[in-house]
C-alpha cells in the first residue's frame, strides 16, 4: 500500500469520524430543543391555568360586588323614609291622646263629641297614609313579650294573664317594612314567684 493510499484512507476515516460526531451533535441538539420546547410548553400551560383561575376569581368578585350594591340600593329604597317616619310618630301619639282624653265625656256636649269625631277621622287618615308606605303599628296587648319589638317599662303581677305577656301598652310601636322604627313601650305580666327551695335540707 502506497503512502498516498494510506493518506487517503486516513482522510476517509477522519471524514467519517467527523461526520459521525456532527450527526451525534446534531441529534443531541435536536433532543435538547425538544426537551426545551417540552418544558416551555409545561410552563405556558401552568401560566394559562393560573390566568384562568385569576379570571374566574375576578368574575366571582364582580358578581359579589354587584349583588352587594343591589342589596344596598334595595335597603336604601326600603328604609329611606325611616327618619321622616320617626318625626311623624309623635303626631300620631298626640292624636291618640286627644281621642283618649275625650273618652267618657259624651255628656259634655255636642262640641266635644264633634271634636272627638274629627280627631278620630284625622288619626284614621294619618294611620292610613302611614300604611301606604308600609308603616305598621305595634299594639301588642295580650301577646308574648318580644324584646326585639317591645321595650318593657315595668312588670306587674297579673294573675289572669300569661307570665311574660304584655298587659298594657304605654306607647305604641311602629315597624317600617318589617324593621322596628320605634319599639312599643309595654307593661309585662310578672311570673308568679316559684316556691322557694330549702337549700339547707
mmCIF file of N, CA and C in Angstrom, residues 97-117 120:
data_model
loop_
_atom_site.group_PDB
_atom_site.id
_atom_site.type_symbol
_atom_site.label_atom_id
_atom_site.label_comp_id
_atom_site.label_asym_id
_atom_site.label_seq_id
_atom_site.Cartn_x
_atom_site.Cartn_y
_atom_site.Cartn_z
ATOM 1 N N UNK A 97 -103.780 60.456 72.019
ATOM 2 C CA UNK A 97 -104.016 61.004 73.365
ATOM 3 C C UNK A 97 -105.241 61.916 73.374
ATOM 4 N N UNK A 98 -105.433 62.672 72.292
ATOM 5 C CA UNK A 98 -106.610 63.549 72.206
ATOM 6 C C UNK A 98 -107.887 62.721 72.197
ATOM 7 N N UNK A 99 -107.887 61.605 71.467
ATOM 8 C CA UNK A 99 -109.070 60.735 71.426
ATOM 9 C C UNK A 99 -109.296 60.125 72.805
ATOM 10 N N UNK A 100 -108.209 59.647 73.454
ATOM 11 C CA UNK A 100 -108.330 59.030 74.777
ATOM 12 C C UNK A 100 -108.835 60.030 75.818
ATOM 13 N N UNK A 101 -108.406 61.273 75.720
ATOM 14 C CA UNK A 101 -108.799 62.278 76.731
ATOM 15 C C UNK A 101 -110.277 62.624 76.649
ATOM 16 N N UNK A 102 -110.899 62.393 75.498
ATOM 17 C CA UNK A 102 -112.323 62.717 75.374
ATOM 18 C C UNK A 102 -113.220 61.520 75.681
ATOM 19 N N UNK A 103 -112.615 60.368 75.983
ATOM 20 C CA UNK A 103 -113.430 59.200 76.339
ATOM 21 C C UNK A 103 -114.147 59.460 77.654
ATOM 22 N N UNK A 104 -115.395 59.041 77.735
ATOM 23 C CA UNK A 104 -116.169 59.213 78.965
ATOM 24 C C UNK A 104 -116.730 60.613 79.135
ATOM 25 N N UNK A 105 -116.563 61.464 78.143
ATOM 26 C CA UNK A 105 -117.116 62.828 78.269
ATOM 27 C C UNK A 105 -118.156 63.084 77.195
ATOM 28 N N UNK A 106 -118.961 62.035 76.910
ATOM 29 C CA UNK A 106 -120.008 62.185 75.881
ATOM 30 C C UNK A 106 -121.078 63.185 76.321
ATOM 31 N N UNK A 107 -121.314 63.246 77.644
ATOM 32 C CA UNK A 107 -122.350 64.148 78.145
ATOM 33 C C UNK A 107 -121.889 65.603 78.162
ATOM 34 N N UNK A 108 -120.633 65.836 77.840
ATOM 35 C CA UNK A 108 -120.107 67.209 77.864
ATOM 36 C C UNK A 108 -120.687 68.076 76.751
ATOM 37 N N UNK A 109 -121.302 67.484 75.798
ATOM 38 C CA UNK A 109 -121.943 68.279 74.771
ATOM 39 C C UNK A 109 -121.528 67.870 73.368
ATOM 40 N N UNK A 110 -122.266 68.468 72.455
ATOM 41 C CA UNK A 110 -122.043 68.147 71.045
ATOM 42 C C UNK A 110 -120.691 68.640 70.556
ATOM 43 N N UNK A 111 -120.200 69.719 71.106
ATOM 44 C CA UNK A 111 -118.929 70.290 70.672
ATOM 45 C C UNK A 111 -117.789 69.300 70.913
ATOM 46 N N UNK A 112 -117.748 68.731 72.115
ATOM 47 C CA UNK A 112 -116.699 67.769 72.450
ATOM 48 C C UNK A 112 -116.834 66.533 71.571
ATOM 49 N N UNK A 113 -118.082 66.075 71.344
ATOM 50 C CA UNK A 113 -118.320 64.882 70.514
ATOM 51 C C UNK A 113 -117.859 65.132 69.083
ATOM 52 N N UNK A 114 -118.120 66.316 68.543
ATOM 53 C CA UNK A 114 -117.705 66.602 67.163
ATOM 54 C C UNK A 114 -116.188 66.751 67.062
ATOM 55 N N UNK A 115 -115.574 67.341 68.098
ATOM 56 C CA UNK A 115 -114.107 67.449 68.097
ATOM 57 C C UNK A 115 -113.489 66.047 68.135
ATOM 58 N N UNK A 116 -114.058 65.199 69.012
ATOM 59 C CA UNK A 116 -113.553 63.832 69.113
ATOM 60 C C UNK A 116 -113.681 63.117 67.777
ATOM 61 N N UNK A 117 -114.825 63.262 67.140
ATOM 62 C CA UNK A 117 -115.056 62.600 65.855
ATOM 63 C C UNK A 117 -114.054 63.115 64.812
ATOM 64 N N UNK A 120 -110.620 61.617 65.574
ATOM 65 C CA UNK A 120 -110.604 60.191 65.190
ATOM 66 C C UNK A 120 -110.451 60.033 63.680
#
